Every structure is written in structure tokens, then in C-alpha cells.
PDB file of C-alpha atoms in Angstrom:
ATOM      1  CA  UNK A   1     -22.862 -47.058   4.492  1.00  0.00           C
ATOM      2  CA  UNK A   2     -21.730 -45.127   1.371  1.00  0.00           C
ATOM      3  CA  UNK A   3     -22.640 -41.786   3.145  1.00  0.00           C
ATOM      4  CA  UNK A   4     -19.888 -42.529   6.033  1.00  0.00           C
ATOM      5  CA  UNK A   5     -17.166 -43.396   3.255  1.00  0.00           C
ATOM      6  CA  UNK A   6     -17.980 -40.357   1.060  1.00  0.00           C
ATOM      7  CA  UNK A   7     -17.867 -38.254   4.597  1.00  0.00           C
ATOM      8  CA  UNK A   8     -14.748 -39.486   5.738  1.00  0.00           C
ATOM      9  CA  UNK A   9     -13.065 -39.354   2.644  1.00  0.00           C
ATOM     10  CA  UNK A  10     -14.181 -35.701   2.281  1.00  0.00           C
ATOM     11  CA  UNK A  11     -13.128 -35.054   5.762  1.00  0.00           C
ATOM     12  CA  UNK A  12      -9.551 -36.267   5.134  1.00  0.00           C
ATOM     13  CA  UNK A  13      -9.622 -34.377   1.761  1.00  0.00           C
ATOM     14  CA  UNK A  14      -9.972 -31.183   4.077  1.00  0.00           C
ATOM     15  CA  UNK A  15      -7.568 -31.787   6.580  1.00  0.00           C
ATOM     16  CA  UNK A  16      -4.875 -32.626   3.634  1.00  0.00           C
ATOM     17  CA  UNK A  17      -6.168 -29.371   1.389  1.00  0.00           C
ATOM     18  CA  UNK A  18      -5.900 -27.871   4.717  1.00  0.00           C
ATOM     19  CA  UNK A  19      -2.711 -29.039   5.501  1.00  0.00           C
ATOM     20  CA  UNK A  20      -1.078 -27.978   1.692  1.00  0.00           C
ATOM     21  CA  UNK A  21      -1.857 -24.665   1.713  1.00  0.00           C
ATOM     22  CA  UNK A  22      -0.456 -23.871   5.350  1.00  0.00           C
ATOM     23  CA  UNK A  23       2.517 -26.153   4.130  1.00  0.00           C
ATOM     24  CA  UNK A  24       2.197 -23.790   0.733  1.00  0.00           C
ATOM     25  CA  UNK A  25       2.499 -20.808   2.693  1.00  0.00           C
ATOM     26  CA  UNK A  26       5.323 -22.164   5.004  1.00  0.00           C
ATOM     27  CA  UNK A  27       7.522 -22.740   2.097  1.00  0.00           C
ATOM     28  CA  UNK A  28       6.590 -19.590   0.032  1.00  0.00           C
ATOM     29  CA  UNK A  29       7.408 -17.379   3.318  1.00  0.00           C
ATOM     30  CA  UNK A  30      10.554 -19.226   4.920  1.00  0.00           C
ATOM     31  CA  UNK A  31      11.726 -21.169   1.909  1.00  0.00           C
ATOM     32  CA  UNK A  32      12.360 -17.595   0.151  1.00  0.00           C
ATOM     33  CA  UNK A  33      13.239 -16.185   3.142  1.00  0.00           C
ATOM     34  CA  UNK A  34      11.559 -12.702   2.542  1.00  0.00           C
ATOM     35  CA  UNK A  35      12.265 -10.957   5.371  1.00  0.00           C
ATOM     36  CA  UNK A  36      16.122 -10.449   4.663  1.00  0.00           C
ATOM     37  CA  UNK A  37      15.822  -8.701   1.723  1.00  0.00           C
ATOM     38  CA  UNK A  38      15.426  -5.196   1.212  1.00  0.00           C
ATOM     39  CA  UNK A  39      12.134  -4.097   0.429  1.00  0.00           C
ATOM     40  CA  UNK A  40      10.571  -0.532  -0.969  1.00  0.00           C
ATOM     41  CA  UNK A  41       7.175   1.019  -1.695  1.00  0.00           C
ATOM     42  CA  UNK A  42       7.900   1.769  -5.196  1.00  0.00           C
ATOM     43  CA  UNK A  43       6.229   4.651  -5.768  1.00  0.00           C
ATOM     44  CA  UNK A  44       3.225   4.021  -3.414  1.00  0.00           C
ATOM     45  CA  UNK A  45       3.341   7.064  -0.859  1.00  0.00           C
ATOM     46  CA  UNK A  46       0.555   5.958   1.165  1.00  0.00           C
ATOM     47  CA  UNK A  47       2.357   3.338   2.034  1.00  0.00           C
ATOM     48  CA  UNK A  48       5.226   4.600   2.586  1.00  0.00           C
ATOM     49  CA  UNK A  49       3.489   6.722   4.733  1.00  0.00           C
ATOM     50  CA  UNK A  50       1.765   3.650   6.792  1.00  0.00           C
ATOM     51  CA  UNK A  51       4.838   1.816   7.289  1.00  0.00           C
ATOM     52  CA  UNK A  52       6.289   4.896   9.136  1.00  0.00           C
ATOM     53  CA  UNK A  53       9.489   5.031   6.651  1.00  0.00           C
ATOM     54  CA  UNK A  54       8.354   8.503   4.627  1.00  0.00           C
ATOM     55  CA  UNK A  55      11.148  11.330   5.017  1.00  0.00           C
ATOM     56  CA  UNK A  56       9.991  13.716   2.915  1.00  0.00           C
ATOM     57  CA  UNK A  57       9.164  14.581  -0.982  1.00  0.00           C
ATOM     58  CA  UNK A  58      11.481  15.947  -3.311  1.00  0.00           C
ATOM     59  CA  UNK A  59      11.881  18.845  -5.923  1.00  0.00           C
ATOM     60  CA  UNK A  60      11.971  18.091  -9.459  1.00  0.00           C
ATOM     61  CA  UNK A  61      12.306  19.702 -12.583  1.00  0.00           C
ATOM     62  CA  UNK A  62      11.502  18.454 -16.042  1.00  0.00           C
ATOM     63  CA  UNK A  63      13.445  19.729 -19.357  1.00  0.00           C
ATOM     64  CA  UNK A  64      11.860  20.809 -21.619  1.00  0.00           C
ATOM     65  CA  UNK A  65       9.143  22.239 -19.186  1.00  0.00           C
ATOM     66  CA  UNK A  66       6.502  21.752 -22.040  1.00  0.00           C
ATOM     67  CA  UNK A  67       6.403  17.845 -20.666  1.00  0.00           C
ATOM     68  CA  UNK A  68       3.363  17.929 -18.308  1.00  0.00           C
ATOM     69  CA  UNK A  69       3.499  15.016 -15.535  1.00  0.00           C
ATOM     70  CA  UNK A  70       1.675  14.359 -12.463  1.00  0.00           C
ATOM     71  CA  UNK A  71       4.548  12.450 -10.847  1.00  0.00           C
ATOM     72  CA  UNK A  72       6.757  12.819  -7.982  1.00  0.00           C
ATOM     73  CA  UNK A  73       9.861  11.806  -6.065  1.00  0.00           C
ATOM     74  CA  UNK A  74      10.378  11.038  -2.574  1.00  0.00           C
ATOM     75  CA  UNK A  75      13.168  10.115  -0.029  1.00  0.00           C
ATOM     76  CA  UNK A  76      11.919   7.423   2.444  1.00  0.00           C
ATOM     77  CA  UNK A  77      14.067   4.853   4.573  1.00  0.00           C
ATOM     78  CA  UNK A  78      14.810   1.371   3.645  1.00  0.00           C
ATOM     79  CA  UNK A  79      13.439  -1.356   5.262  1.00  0.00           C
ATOM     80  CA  UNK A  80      12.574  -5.093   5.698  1.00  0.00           C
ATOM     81  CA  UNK A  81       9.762  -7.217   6.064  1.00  0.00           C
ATOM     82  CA  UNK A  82       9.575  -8.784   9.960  1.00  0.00           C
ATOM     83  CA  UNK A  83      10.445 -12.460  10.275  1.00  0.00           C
ATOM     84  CA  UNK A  84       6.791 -13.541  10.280  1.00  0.00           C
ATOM     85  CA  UNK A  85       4.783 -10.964   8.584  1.00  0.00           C
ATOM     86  CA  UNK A  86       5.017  -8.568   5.205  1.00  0.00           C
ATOM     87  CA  UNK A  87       3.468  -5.961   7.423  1.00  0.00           C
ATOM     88  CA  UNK A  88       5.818  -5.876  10.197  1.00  0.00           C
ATOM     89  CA  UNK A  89       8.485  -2.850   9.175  1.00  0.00           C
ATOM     90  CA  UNK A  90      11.920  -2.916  10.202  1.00  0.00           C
ATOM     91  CA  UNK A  91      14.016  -0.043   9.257  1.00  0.00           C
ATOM     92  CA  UNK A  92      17.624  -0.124   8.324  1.00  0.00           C
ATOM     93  CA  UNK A  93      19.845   1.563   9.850  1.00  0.00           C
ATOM     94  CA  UNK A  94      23.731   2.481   9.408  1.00  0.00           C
ATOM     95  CA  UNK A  95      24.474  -1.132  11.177  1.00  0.00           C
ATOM     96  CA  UNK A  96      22.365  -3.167   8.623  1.00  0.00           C
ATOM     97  CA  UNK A  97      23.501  -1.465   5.397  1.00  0.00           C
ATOM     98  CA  UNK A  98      26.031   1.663   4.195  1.00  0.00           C
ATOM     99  CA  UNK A  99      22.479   3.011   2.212  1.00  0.00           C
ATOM    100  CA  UNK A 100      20.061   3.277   4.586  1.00  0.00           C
ATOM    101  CA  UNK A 101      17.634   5.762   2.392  1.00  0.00           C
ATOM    102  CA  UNK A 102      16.600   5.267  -0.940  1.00  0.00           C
ATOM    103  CA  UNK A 103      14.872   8.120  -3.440  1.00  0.00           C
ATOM    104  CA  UNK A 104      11.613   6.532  -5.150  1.00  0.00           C
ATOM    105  CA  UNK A 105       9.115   7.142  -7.532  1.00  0.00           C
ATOM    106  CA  UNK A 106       5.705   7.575  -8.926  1.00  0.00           C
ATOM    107  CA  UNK A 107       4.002   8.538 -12.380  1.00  0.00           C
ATOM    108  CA  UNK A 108       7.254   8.242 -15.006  1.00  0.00           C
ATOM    109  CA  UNK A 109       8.659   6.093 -17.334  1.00  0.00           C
ATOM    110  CA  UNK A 110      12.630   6.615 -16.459  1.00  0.00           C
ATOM    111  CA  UNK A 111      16.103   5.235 -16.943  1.00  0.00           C
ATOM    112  CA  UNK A 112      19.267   6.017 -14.728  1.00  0.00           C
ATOM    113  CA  UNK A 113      21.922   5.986 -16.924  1.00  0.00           C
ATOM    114  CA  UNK A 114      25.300   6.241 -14.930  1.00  0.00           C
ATOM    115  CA  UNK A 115      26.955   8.335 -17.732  1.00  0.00           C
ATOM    116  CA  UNK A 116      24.690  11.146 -16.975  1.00  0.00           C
ATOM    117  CA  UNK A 117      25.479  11.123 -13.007  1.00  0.00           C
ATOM    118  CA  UNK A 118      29.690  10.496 -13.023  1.00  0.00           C
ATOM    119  CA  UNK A 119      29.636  11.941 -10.120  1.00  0.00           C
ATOM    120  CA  UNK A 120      26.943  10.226  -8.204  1.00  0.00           C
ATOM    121  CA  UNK A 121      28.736   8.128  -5.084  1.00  0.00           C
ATOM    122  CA  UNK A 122      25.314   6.472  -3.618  1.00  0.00           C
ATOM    123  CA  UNK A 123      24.510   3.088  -4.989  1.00  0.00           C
ATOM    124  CA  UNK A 124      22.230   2.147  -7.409  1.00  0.00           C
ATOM    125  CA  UNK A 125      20.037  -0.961  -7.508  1.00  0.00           C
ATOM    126  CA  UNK A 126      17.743  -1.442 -10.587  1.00  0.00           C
ATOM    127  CA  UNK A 127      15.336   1.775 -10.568  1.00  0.00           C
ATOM    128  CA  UNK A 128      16.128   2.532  -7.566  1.00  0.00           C
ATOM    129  CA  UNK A 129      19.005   4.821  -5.992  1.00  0.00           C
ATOM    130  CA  UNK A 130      20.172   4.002  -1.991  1.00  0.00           C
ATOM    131  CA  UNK A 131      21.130   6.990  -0.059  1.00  0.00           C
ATOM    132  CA  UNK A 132      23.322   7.171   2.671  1.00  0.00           C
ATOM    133  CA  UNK A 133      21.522  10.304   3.939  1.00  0.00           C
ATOM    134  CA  UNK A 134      18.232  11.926   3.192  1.00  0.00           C
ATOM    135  CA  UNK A 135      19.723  14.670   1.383  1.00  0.00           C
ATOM    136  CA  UNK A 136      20.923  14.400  -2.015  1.00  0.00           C
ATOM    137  CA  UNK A 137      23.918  16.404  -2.553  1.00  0.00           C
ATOM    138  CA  UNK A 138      24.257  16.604  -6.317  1.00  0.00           C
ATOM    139  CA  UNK A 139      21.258  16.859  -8.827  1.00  0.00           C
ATOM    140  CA  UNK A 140      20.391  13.353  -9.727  1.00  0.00           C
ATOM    141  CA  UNK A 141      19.832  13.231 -13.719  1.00  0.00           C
ATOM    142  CA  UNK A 142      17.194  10.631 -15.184  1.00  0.00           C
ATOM    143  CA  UNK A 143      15.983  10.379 -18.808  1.00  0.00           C
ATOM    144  CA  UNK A 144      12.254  10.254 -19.503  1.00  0.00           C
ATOM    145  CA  UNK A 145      11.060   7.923 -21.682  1.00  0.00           C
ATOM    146  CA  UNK A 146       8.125   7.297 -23.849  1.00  0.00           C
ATOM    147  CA  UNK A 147       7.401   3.660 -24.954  1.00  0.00           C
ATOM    148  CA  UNK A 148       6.874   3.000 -28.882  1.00  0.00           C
ATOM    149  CA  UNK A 149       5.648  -0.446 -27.736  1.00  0.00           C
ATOM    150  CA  UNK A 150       4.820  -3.052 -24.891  1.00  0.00           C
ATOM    151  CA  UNK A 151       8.922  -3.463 -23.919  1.00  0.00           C
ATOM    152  CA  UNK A 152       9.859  -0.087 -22.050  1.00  0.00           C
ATOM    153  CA  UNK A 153      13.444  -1.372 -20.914  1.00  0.00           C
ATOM    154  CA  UNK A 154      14.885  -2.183 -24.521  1.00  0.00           C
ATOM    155  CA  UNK A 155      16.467   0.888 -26.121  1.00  0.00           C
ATOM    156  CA  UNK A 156      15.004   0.141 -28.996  1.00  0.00           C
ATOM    157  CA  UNK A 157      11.206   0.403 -28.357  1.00  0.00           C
ATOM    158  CA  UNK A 158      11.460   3.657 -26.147  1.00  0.00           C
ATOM    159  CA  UNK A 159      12.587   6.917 -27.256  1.00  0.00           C
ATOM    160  CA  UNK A 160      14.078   9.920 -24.882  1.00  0.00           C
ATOM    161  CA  UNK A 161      12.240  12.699 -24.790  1.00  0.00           C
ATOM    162  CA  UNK A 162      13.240  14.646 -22.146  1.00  0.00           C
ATOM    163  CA  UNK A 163      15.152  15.023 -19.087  1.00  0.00           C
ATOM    164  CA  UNK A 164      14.280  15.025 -15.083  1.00  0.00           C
ATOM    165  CA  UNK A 165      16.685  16.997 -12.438  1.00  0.00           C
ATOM    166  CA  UNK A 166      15.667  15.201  -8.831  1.00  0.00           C
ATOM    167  CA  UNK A 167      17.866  17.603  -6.510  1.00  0.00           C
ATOM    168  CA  UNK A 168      17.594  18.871  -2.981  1.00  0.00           C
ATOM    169  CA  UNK A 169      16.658  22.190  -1.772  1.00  0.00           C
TER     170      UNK A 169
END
């Protein structure tokens, strides 16, 4: 007699921890609504490269050229995640947004400041700069930083020590 309560109270303990996590799920997908926001690989190429959105890599020059880095910068197209999946792709295009590129990338510690780009006319949205083509007409100026603690975006725990020149050939 005790066996068939314990069972069926296990049973319905399943079908409700069942239930919450595909009710978890719902809400964490649809409730943010993640597929209408734009998305990036920031910084990972690979997958960049999977999701079909990889234009092409970019030149780069650091000053002073005694700063060795293994990084790199690349153009790729933006994109959303489909309705129903984070590994559906759907690329923007000039209909969906005036910045349908965007330049990332991988292996720095960098700030855009807009004083050192006054002339830059593409848009800028946290580390990230949205192209409206895949060329980049003016040499894009960032500041390489090196952390003197755990918070790299306050000024005062990072110092410069050098600048990077993203252009196009």
C-alpha cells in the first residue's frame, strides 16, 4: 500500500518537474523574446564561419609595433537568432537595419573612444562597430589596454598602452 502512494507521488513529481522546466524554457525563450535582437559572434570566427555570416578578415596595425598580439579583426554580417532556435541564422539585410555588417574581435583588451574616430559615420553599439558595408572607408582607431586589476572598463584600473589602426585594404 505505501509502495503505490510513494509511486504515484513520484510519478506526479515527474510530470510537474517535467512540466517546469519545459514551462522554464518557454518563458526564458519567448518571454525575452531572443530572436529580435541583434546577435554577434564576438570574436569567435569559427562560428562565424558556421553560421554562414563571415565576410572576410581585416588588416591591422598596432603602434608601437613592439606590442606582440595574436589577435585579429573581422567583418561578418549581422544577424538574428530564428524564432524557435539560437541556431537558426537570419541575416540582416538593408530592410531590417541601416548597419547590416558589423567589424568584431578576438585576442585584445580595447576601448572605442569616439574622440579618436570624429569622423567615423557607422554606428557604434558597446564594443562593437555596425557597418553599412563590408568595407571600412576610414582607419578605425582603438586604444589598447592593459588591466592593473579585475575591472577593465573603469579608466582607472586600465592603463593605455598603445594604439590599433583596423583599416581596409
Amino acid at each position: 500500500m505505501k509502495f503505490k502512494i510513494l509511486y504515484k507521488i513520484l510519478i506526479i513529481t515527474m510530470i510537474f518537474g517535467v512540466f517546469l522546466i519545459y514551462l522554464s524554457s518557454y518563458i526564458g525563450w519567448y518571454g525575452y523574446e531572443k530572436w529580435k535582437y541583434r546577435r554577434s559572434t564576438r570574436g569567435d570566427i569559427e562560428q562565424s564561419k558556421m553560421r554562414k555570416v563571415f565576410v572576410k578578415q581585416v588588416p591591422f596595425i598596432v603602434v608601437p609595433d613592439t606590442i606582440k598580439t595574436e589577435g585579429m579583426f573581422y567583418i561578418e554580417k549581422g544577424y538574428t537568432y530564428g524564432k524557435h532556435s539560437m541556431e537558426d541564422t537570419r541575416v540582416l539585410t538593408m530592410e531590417d537595419t541601416k548597419y547590416p555588417f558589423q567589424l568584431m574581435y578576438k585576442g585584445f583588451s580595447i576601448i572605442y573612444l569616439k574622440k579618436d574616430n570624429p569622423n567615423m559615420k557607422d554606428s557604434i553599439h558597446r564594443d562593437e562597430i555596425w557597418l553599412k558595408s563590408p568595407i571600412i572607408r576610414d582607419t578605425i582607431y582603438y586604444r589598447l589596454l592593459k588591466s592593473k586589476g579585475t575591472n577593465v572598463v573603469d579608466p582607472q584600473f586600465t592603463d593605455t598602452i598603445g594604439m590599433i589602426k583596423v583599416f581596409d585594404k
